[in-house]
PDB file of C-alpha atoms in Angstrom:
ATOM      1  CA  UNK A  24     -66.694 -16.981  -9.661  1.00 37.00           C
ATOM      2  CA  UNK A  25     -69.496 -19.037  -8.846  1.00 37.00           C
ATOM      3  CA  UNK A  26     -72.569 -17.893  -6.917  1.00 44.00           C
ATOM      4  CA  UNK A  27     -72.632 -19.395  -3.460  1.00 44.00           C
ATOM      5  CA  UNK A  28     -74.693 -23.030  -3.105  1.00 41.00           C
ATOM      6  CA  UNK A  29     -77.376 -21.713  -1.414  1.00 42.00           C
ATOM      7  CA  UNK A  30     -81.182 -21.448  -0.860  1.00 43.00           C
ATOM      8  CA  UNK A  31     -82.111 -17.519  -0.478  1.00 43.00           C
ATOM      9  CA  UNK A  32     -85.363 -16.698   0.209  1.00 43.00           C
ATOM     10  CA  UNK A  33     -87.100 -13.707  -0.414  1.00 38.00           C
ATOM     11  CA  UNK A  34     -88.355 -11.825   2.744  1.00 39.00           C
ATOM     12  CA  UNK A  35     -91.346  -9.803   3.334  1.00 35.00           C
ATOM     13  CA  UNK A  36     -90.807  -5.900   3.202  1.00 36.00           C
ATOM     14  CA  UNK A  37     -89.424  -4.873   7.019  1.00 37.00           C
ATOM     15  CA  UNK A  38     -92.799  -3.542   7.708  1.00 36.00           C
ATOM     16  CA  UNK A  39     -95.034  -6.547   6.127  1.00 37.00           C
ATOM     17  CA  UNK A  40     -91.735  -8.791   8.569  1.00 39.00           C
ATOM     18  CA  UNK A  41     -92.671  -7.376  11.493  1.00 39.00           C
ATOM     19  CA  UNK A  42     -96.843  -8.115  11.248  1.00 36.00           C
ATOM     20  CA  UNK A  43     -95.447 -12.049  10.289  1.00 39.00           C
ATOM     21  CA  UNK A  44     -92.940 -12.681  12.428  1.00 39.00           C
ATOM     22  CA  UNK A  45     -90.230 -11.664  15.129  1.00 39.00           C
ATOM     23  CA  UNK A  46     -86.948 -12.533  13.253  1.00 41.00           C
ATOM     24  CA  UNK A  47     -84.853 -12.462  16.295  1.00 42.00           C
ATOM     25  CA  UNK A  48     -86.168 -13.653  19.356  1.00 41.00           C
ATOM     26  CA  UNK A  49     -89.639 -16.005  18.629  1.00 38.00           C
ATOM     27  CA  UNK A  50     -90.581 -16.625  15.107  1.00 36.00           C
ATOM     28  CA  UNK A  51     -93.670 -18.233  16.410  1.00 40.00           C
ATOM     29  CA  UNK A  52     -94.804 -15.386  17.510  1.00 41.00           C
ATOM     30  CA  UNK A  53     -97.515 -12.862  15.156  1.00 43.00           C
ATOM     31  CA  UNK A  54     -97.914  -9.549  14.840  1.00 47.00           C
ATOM     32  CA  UNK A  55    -101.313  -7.472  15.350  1.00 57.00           C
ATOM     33  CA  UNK A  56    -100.166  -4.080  14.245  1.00 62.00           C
ATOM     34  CA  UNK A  57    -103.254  -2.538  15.863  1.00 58.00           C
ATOM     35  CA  UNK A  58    -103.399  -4.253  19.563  1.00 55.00           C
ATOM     36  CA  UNK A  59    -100.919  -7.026  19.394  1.00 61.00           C
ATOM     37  CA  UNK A  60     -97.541  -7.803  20.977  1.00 73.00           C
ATOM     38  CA  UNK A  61     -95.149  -5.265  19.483  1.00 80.00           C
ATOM     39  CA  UNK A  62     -91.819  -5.948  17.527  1.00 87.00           C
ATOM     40  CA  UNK A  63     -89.136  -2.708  18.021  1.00 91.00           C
ATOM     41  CA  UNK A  64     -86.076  -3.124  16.079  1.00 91.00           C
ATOM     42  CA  UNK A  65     -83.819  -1.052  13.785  1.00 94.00           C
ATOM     43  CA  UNK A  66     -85.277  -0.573  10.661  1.00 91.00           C
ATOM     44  CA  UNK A  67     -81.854  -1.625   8.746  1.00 86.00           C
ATOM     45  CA  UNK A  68     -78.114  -3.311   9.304  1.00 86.00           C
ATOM     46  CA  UNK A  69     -75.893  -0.132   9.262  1.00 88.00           C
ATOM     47  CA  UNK A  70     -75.562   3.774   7.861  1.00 91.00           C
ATOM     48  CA  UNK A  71     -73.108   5.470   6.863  1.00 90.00           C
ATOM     49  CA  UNK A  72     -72.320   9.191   8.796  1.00 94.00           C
ATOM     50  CA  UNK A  73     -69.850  10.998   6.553  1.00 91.00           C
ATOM     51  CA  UNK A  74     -68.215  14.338   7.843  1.00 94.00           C
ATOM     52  CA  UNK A  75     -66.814  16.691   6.017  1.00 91.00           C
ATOM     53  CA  UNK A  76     -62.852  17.630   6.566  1.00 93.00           C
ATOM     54  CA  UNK A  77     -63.085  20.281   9.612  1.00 94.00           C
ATOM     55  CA  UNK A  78     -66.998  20.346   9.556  1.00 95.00           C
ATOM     56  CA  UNK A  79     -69.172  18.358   9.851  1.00 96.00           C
ATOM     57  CA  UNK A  80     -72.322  15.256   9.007  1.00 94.00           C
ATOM     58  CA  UNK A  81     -75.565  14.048  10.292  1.00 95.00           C
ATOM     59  CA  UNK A  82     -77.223  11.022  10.237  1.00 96.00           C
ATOM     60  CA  UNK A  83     -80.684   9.775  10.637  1.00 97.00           C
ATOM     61  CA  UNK A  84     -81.033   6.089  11.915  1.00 97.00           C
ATOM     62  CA  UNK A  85     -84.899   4.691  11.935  1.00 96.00           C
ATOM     63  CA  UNK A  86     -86.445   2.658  14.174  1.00 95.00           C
ATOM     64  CA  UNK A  87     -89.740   0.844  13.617  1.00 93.00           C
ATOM     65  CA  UNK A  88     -92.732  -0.833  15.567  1.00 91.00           C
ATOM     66  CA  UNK A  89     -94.906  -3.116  14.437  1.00 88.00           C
ATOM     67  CA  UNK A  90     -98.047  -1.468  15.720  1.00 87.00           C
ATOM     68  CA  UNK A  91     -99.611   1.753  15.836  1.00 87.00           C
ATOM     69  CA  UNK A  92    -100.522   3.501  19.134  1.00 87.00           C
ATOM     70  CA  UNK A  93    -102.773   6.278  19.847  1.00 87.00           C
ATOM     71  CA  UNK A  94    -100.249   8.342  22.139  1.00 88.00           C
ATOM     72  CA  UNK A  95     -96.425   8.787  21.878  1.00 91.00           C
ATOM     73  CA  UNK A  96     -94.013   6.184  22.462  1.00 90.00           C
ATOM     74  CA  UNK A  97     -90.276   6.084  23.277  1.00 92.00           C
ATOM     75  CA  UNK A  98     -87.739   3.621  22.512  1.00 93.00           C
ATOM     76  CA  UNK A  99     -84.052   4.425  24.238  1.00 94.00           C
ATOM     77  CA  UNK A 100     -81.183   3.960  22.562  1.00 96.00           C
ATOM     78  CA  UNK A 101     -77.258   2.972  23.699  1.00 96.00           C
ATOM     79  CA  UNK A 102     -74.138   3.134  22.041  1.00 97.00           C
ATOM     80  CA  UNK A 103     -72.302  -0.309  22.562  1.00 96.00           C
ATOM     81  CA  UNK A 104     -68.950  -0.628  23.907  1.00 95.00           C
ATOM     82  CA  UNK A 105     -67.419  -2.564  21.096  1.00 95.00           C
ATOM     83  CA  UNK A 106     -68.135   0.965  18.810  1.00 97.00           C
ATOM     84  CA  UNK A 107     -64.776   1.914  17.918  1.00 96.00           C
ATOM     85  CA  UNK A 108     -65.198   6.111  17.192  1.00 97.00           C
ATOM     86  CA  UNK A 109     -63.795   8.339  18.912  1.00 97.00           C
ATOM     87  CA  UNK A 110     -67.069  10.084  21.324  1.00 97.00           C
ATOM     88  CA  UNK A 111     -65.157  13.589  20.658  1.00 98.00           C
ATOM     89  CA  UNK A 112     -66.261  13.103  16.921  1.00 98.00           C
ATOM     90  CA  UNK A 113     -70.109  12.228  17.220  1.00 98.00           C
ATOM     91  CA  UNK A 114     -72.884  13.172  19.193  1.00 98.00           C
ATOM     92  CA  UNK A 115     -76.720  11.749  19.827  1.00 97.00           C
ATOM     93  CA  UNK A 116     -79.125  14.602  19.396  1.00 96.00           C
ATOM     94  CA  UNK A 117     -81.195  12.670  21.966  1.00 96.00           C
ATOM     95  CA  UNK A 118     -81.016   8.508  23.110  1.00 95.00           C
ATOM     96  CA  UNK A 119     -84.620   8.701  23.280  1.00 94.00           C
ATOM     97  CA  UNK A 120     -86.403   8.405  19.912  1.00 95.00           C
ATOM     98  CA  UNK A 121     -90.022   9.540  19.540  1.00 94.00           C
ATOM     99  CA  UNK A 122     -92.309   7.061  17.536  1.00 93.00           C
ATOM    100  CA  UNK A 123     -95.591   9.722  17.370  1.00 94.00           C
ATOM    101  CA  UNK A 124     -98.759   8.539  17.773  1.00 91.00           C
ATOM    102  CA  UNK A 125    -100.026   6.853  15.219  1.00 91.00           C
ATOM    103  CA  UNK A 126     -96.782   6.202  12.881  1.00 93.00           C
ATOM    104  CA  UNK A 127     -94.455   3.124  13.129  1.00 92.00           C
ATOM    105  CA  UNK A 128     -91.212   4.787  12.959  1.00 94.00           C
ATOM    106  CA  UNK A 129     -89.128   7.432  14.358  1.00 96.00           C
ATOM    107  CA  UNK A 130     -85.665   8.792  13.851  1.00 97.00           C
ATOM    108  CA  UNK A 131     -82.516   8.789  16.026  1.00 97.00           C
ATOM    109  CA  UNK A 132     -80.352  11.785  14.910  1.00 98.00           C
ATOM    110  CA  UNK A 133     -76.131  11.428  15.347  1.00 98.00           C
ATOM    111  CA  UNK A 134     -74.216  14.265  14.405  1.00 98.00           C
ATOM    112  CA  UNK A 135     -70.402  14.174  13.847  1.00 98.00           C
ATOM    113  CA  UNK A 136     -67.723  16.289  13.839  1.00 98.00           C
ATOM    114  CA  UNK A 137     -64.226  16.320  12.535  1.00 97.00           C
ATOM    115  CA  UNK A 138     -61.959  16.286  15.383  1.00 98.00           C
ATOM    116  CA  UNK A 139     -60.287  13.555  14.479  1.00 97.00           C
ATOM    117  CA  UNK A 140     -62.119  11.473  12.299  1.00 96.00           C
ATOM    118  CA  UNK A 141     -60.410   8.994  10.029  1.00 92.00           C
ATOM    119  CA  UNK A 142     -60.765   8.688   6.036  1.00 88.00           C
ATOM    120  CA  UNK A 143     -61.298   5.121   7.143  1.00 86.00           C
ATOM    121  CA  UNK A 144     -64.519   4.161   8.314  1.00 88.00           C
ATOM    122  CA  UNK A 145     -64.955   3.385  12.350  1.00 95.00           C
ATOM    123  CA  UNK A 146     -67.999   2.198  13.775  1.00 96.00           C
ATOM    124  CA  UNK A 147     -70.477   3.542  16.250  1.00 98.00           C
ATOM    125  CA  UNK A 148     -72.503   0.856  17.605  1.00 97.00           C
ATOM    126  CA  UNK A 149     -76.059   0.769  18.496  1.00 97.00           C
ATOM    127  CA  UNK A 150     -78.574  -1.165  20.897  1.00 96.00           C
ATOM    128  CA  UNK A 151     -81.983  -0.782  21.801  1.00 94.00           C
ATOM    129  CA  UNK A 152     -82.380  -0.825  25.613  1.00 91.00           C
ATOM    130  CA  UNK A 153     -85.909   0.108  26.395  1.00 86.00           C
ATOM    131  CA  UNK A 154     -89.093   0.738  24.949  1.00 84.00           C
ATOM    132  CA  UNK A 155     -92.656   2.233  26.256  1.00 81.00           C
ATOM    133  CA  UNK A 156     -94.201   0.367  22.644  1.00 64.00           C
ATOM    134  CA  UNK A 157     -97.503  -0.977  24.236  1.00 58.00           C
ATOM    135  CA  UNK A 158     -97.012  -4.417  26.492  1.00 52.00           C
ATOM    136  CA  UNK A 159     -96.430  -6.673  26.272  1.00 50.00           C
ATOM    137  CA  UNK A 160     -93.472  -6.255  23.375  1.00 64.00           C
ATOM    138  CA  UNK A 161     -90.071  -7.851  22.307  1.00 77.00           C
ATOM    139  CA  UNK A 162     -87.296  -5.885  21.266  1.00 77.00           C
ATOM    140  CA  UNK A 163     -85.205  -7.026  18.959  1.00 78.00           C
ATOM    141  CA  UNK A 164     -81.345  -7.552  19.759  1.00 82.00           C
ATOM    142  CA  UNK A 165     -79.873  -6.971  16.159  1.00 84.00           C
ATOM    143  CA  UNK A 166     -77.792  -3.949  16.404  1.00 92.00           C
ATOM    144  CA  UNK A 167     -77.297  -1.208  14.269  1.00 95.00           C
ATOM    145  CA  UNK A 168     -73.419   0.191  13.009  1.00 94.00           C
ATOM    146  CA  UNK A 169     -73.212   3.886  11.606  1.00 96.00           C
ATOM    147  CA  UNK A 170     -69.540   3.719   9.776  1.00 93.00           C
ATOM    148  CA  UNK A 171     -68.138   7.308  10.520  1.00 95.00           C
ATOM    149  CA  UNK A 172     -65.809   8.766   7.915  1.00 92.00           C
ATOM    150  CA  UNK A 173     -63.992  11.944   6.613  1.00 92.00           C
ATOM    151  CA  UNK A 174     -64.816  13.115   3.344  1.00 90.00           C
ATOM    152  CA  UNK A 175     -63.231  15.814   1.527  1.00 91.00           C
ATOM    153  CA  UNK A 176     -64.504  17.968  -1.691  1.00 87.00           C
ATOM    154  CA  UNK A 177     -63.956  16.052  -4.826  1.00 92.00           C
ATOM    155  CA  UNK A 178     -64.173  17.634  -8.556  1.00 94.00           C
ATOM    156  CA  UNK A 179     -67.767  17.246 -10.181  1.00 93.00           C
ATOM    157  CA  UNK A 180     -66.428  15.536 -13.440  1.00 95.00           C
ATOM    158  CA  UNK A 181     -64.623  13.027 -11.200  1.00 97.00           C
ATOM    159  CA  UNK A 182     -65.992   9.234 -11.331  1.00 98.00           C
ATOM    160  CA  UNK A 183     -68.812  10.552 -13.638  1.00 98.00           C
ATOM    161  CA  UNK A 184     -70.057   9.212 -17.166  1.00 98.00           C
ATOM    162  CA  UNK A 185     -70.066   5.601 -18.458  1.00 98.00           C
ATOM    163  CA  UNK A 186     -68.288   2.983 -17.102  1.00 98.00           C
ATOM    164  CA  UNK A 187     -68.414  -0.675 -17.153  1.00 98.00           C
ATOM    165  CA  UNK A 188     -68.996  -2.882 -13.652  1.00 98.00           C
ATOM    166  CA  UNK A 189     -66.976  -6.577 -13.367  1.00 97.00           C
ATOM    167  CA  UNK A 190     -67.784  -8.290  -9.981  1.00 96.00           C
ATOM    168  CA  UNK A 191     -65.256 -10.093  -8.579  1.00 90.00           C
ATOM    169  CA  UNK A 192     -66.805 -11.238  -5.522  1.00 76.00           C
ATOM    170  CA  UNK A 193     -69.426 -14.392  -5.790  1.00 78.00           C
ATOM    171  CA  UNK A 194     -71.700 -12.528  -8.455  1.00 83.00           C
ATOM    172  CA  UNK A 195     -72.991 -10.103  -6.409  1.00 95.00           C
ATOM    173  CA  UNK A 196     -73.016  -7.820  -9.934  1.00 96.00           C
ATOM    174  CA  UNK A 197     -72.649  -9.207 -13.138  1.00 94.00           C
ATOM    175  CA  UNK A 198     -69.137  -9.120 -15.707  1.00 95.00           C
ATOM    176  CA  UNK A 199     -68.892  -5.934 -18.122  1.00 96.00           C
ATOM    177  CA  UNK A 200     -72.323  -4.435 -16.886  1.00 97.00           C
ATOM    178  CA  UNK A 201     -72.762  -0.879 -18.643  1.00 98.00           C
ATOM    179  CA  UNK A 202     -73.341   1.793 -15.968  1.00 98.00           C
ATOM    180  CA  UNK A 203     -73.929   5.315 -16.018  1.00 98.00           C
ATOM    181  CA  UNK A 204     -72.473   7.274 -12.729  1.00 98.00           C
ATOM    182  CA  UNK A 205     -73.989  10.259 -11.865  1.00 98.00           C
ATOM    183  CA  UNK A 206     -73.504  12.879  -9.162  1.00 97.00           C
ATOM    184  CA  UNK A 207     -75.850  12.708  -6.224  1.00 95.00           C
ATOM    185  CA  UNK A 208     -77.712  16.444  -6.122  1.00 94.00           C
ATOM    186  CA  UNK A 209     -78.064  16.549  -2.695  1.00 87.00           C
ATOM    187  CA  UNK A 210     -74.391  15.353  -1.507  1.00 87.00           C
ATOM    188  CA  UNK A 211     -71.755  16.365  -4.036  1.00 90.00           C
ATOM    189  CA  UNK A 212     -69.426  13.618  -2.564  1.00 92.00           C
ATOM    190  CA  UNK A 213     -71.859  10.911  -3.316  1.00 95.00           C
ATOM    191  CA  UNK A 214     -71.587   9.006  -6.868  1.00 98.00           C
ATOM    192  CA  UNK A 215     -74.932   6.903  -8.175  1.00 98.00           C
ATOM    193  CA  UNK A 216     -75.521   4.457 -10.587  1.00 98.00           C
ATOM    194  CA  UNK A 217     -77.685   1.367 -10.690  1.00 98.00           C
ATOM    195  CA  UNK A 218     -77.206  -2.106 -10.980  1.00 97.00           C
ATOM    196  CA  UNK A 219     -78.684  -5.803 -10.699  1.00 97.00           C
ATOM    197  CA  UNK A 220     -77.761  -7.146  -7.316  1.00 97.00           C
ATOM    198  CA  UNK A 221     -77.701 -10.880  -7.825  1.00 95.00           C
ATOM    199  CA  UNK A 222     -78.093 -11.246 -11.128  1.00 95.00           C
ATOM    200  CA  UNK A 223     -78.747 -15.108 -12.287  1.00 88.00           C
ATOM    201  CA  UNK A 224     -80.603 -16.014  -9.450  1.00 91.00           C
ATOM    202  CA  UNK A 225     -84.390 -15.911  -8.644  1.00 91.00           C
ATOM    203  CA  UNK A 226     -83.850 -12.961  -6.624  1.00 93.00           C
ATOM    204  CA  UNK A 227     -81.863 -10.882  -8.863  1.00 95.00           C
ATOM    205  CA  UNK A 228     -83.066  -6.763  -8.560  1.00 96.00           C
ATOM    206  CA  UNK A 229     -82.092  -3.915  -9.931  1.00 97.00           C
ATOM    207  CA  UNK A 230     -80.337  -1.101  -6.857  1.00 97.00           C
ATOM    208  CA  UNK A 231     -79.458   1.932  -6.832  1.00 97.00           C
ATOM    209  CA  UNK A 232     -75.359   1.522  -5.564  1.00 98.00           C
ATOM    210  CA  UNK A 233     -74.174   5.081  -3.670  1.00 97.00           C
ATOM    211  CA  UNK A 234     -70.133   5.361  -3.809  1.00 96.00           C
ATOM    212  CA  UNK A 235     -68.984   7.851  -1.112  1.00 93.00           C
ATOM    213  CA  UNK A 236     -66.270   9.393  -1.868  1.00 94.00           C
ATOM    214  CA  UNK A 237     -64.155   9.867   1.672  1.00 89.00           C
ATOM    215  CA  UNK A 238     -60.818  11.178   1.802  1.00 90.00           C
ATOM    216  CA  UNK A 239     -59.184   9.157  -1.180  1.00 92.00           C
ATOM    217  CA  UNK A 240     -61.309   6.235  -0.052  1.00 93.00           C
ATOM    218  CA  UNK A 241     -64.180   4.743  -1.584  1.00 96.00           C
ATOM    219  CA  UNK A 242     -67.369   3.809   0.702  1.00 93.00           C
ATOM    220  CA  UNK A 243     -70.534   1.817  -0.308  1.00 96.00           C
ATOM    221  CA  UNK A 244     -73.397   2.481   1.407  1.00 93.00           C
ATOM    222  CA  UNK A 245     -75.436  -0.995   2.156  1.00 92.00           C
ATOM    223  CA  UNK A 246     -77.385  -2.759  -0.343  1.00 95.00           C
ATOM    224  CA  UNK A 247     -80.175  -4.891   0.966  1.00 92.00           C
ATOM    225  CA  UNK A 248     -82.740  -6.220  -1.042  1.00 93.00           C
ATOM    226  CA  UNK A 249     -84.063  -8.145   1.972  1.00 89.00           C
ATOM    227  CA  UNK A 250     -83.201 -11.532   1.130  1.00 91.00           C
ATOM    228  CA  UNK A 251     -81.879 -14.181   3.423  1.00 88.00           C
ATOM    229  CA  UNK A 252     -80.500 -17.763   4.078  1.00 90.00           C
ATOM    230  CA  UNK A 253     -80.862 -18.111   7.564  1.00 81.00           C
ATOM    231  CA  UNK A 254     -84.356 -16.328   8.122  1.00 69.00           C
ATOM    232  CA  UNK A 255     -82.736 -14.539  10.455  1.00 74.00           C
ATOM    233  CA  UNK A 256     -81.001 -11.374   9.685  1.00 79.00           C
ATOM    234  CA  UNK A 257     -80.213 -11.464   5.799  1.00 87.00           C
ATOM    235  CA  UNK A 258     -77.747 -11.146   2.867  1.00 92.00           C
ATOM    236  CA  UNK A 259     -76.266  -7.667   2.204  1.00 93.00           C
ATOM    237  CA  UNK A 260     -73.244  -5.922   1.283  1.00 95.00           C
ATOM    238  CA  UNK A 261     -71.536  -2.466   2.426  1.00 94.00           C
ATOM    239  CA  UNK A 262     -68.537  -0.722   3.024  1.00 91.00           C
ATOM    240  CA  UNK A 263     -65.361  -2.469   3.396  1.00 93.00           C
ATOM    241  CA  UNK A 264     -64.206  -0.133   6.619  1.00 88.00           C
ATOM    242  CA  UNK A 265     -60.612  -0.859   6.949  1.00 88.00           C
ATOM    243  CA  UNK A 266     -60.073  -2.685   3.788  1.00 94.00           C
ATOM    244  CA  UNK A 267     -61.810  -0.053   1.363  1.00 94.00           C
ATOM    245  CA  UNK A 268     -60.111   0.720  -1.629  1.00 96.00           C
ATOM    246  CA  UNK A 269     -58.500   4.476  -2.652  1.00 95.00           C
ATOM    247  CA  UNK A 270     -58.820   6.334  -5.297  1.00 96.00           C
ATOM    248  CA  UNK A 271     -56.915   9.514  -6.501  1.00 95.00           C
ATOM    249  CA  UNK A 272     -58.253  12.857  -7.864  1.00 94.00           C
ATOM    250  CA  UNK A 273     -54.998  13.844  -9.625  1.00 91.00           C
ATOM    251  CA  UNK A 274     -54.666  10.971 -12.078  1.00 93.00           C
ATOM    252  CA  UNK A 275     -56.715  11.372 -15.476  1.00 93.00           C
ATOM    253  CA  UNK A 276     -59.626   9.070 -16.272  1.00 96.00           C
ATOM    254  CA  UNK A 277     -58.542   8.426 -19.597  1.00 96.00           C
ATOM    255  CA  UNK A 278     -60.508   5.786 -21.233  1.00 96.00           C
ATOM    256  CA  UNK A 279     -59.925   2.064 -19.915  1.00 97.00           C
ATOM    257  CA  UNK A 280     -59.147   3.639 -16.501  1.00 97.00           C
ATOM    258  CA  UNK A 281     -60.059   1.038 -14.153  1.00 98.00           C
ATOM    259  CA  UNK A 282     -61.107   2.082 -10.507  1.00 98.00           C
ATOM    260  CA  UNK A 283     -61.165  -0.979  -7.717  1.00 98.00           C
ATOM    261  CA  UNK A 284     -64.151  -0.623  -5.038  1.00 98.00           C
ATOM    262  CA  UNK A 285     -63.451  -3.028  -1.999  1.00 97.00           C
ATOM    263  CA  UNK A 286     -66.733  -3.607  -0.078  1.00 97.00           C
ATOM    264  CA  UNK A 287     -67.675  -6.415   2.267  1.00 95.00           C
ATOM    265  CA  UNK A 288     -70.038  -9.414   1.711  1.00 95.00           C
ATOM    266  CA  UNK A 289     -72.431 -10.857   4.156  1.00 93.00           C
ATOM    267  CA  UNK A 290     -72.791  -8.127   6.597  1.00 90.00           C
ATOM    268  CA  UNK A 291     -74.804 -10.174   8.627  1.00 86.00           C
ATOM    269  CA  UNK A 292     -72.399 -13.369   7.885  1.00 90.00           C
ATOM    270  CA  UNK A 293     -75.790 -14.611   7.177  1.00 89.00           C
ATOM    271  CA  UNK A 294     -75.359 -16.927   4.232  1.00 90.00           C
ATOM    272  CA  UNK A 295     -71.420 -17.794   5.488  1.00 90.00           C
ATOM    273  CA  UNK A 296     -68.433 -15.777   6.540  1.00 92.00           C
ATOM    274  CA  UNK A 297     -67.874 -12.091   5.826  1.00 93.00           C
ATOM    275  CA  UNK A 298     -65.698 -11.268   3.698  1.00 95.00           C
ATOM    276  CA  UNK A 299     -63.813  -8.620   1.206  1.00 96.00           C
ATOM    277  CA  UNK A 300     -64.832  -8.417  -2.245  1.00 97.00           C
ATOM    278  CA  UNK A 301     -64.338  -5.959  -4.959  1.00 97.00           C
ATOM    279  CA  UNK A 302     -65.570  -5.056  -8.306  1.00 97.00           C
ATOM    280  CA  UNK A 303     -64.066  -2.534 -10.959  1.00 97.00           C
ATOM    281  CA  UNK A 304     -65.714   0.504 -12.949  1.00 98.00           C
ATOM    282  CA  UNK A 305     -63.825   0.856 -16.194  1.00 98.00           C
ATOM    283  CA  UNK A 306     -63.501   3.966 -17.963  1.00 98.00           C
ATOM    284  CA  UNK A 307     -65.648   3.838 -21.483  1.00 97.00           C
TER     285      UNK A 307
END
């Protein structure tokens, strides 16, 4: 399938962004990061919170500032109406994130818990709705989605070795691409490998791609590269939600074993419509 006609240009690092320009509401405007107007916004698109069957996850969602303070600031955060999760199976530590003195980010903490969380991803949606970042500022009005989803143990050997990766979305990876999956140490429910994201373009860069396994679902956690169309939000790719793909511990990975990962494209529908895509990991 052919890439899509377009022009994608390469954006700054989020951090170098914000001392250039405000992306969402002037981008006229410039960035002192010691005493200038200050840009507050969410540091990415989405993040995944993944709970374990009757226990549960954590999250931690960053938000940056584009210039450094000498005291404490606070930016307060809201979940959005259009979230879809349940409120019985998440909780904010606090709405008010800390940005300490001298740093440019801080960390909003969501916890969830499986009362009735869904194999399936739903969304809790965030907004920014105040800030005490030094005046006068802009706040940016992107929002940030956490996809909640039940995970369950998984067997180590499962989805593990050498495999090879065929795109079928608009050559987002590349056709029979050796990969090497791997188990993540720190989340045994998490499967890593890495591949070009891009590939035969002028922005083409190698990622590290995280597979959650959920409950007999797969889950792909984002993968931005920070490269846009638009100049306005930018070009990524993550987790299908309702449309991911399932997979099945109790049927052998023999080789030639094919495995089907659904994720979607264009998070941002920044470069045209979002869509479902897929690409395949083949047993070697």
């Amino acid at each position: 399938m052919i890439m899509k006609n377009i022009k994608i240009t390469i954006l700054s690092l989020l951090v170098v962004a914000f001392f250039g320009c405000d992306q969402d509401d002037n981008i006229n405007t410039t960035f002192n990061n010691v005493s200038g107007q200050s840009l507050v916004a969410f540091a990415g698109a989405s993040s995944d919170l993944a709970v374990v069957i009757d226990a549960t996850g954590t999250v931690d969602v960053q938000i940056q500032v584009s210039t450094v303070s000498d005291s404490d600031r606070t930016v307060t955060v809201a979940v959005d109406e259009e979230s879809t999760a349940a409120a019985e199976n998440y909780s904010l530590v606090s709405n008010m994130v800390t940005i300490p003195a001298g740093q440019y980010s801080g960390f909003l903490t969501i916890n969830g818990v499986d009362n009735s969380v869904e194999p399936q991803a739903e969304t809790i949606i965030l907004n920014i709705t105040d800030t005490t970042a030094s005046n006068p500022s802009i706040t940016s009005n992107s929002q940030h989605t956490v996809n909640i989803f039940q995970i369950c143990p998984v067997p180590e050997t499962f989805l593990v070795g050498d495999y090879l990766l065929t795109d079928n979305g608009n050559e987002n990876f590349g056709i029979d691409v050796p990969v090497t999956i791997s188990v993540d140490p720190n989340e045994p429910t998490n499967r890593l490998f890495t591949a070009t994201f891009l590939p035969n373009t002028g922005v083409a860069r190698d990622v590290d791609v995280v597979l959650t396994l959920g409950c007999n679902f797969f889950n792909l956690g984002l993968i931005d590269i920070n490269v846009t169309c638009t100049q306005v939000t930018g070009y990524t790719i993550g987790n299908a939600g309702t449309s991911n793909s399932m997979y099945d511990t109790n049927v052998p990975e023999t080789a030639g074993f094919v495995h089907t990962v659904n994720y979607l494209e264009d998070l941002e529908a920044d470069c045209g419509p979002t869509v479902v895509q897929n690409f395949t990991l083949t047993k070697q």
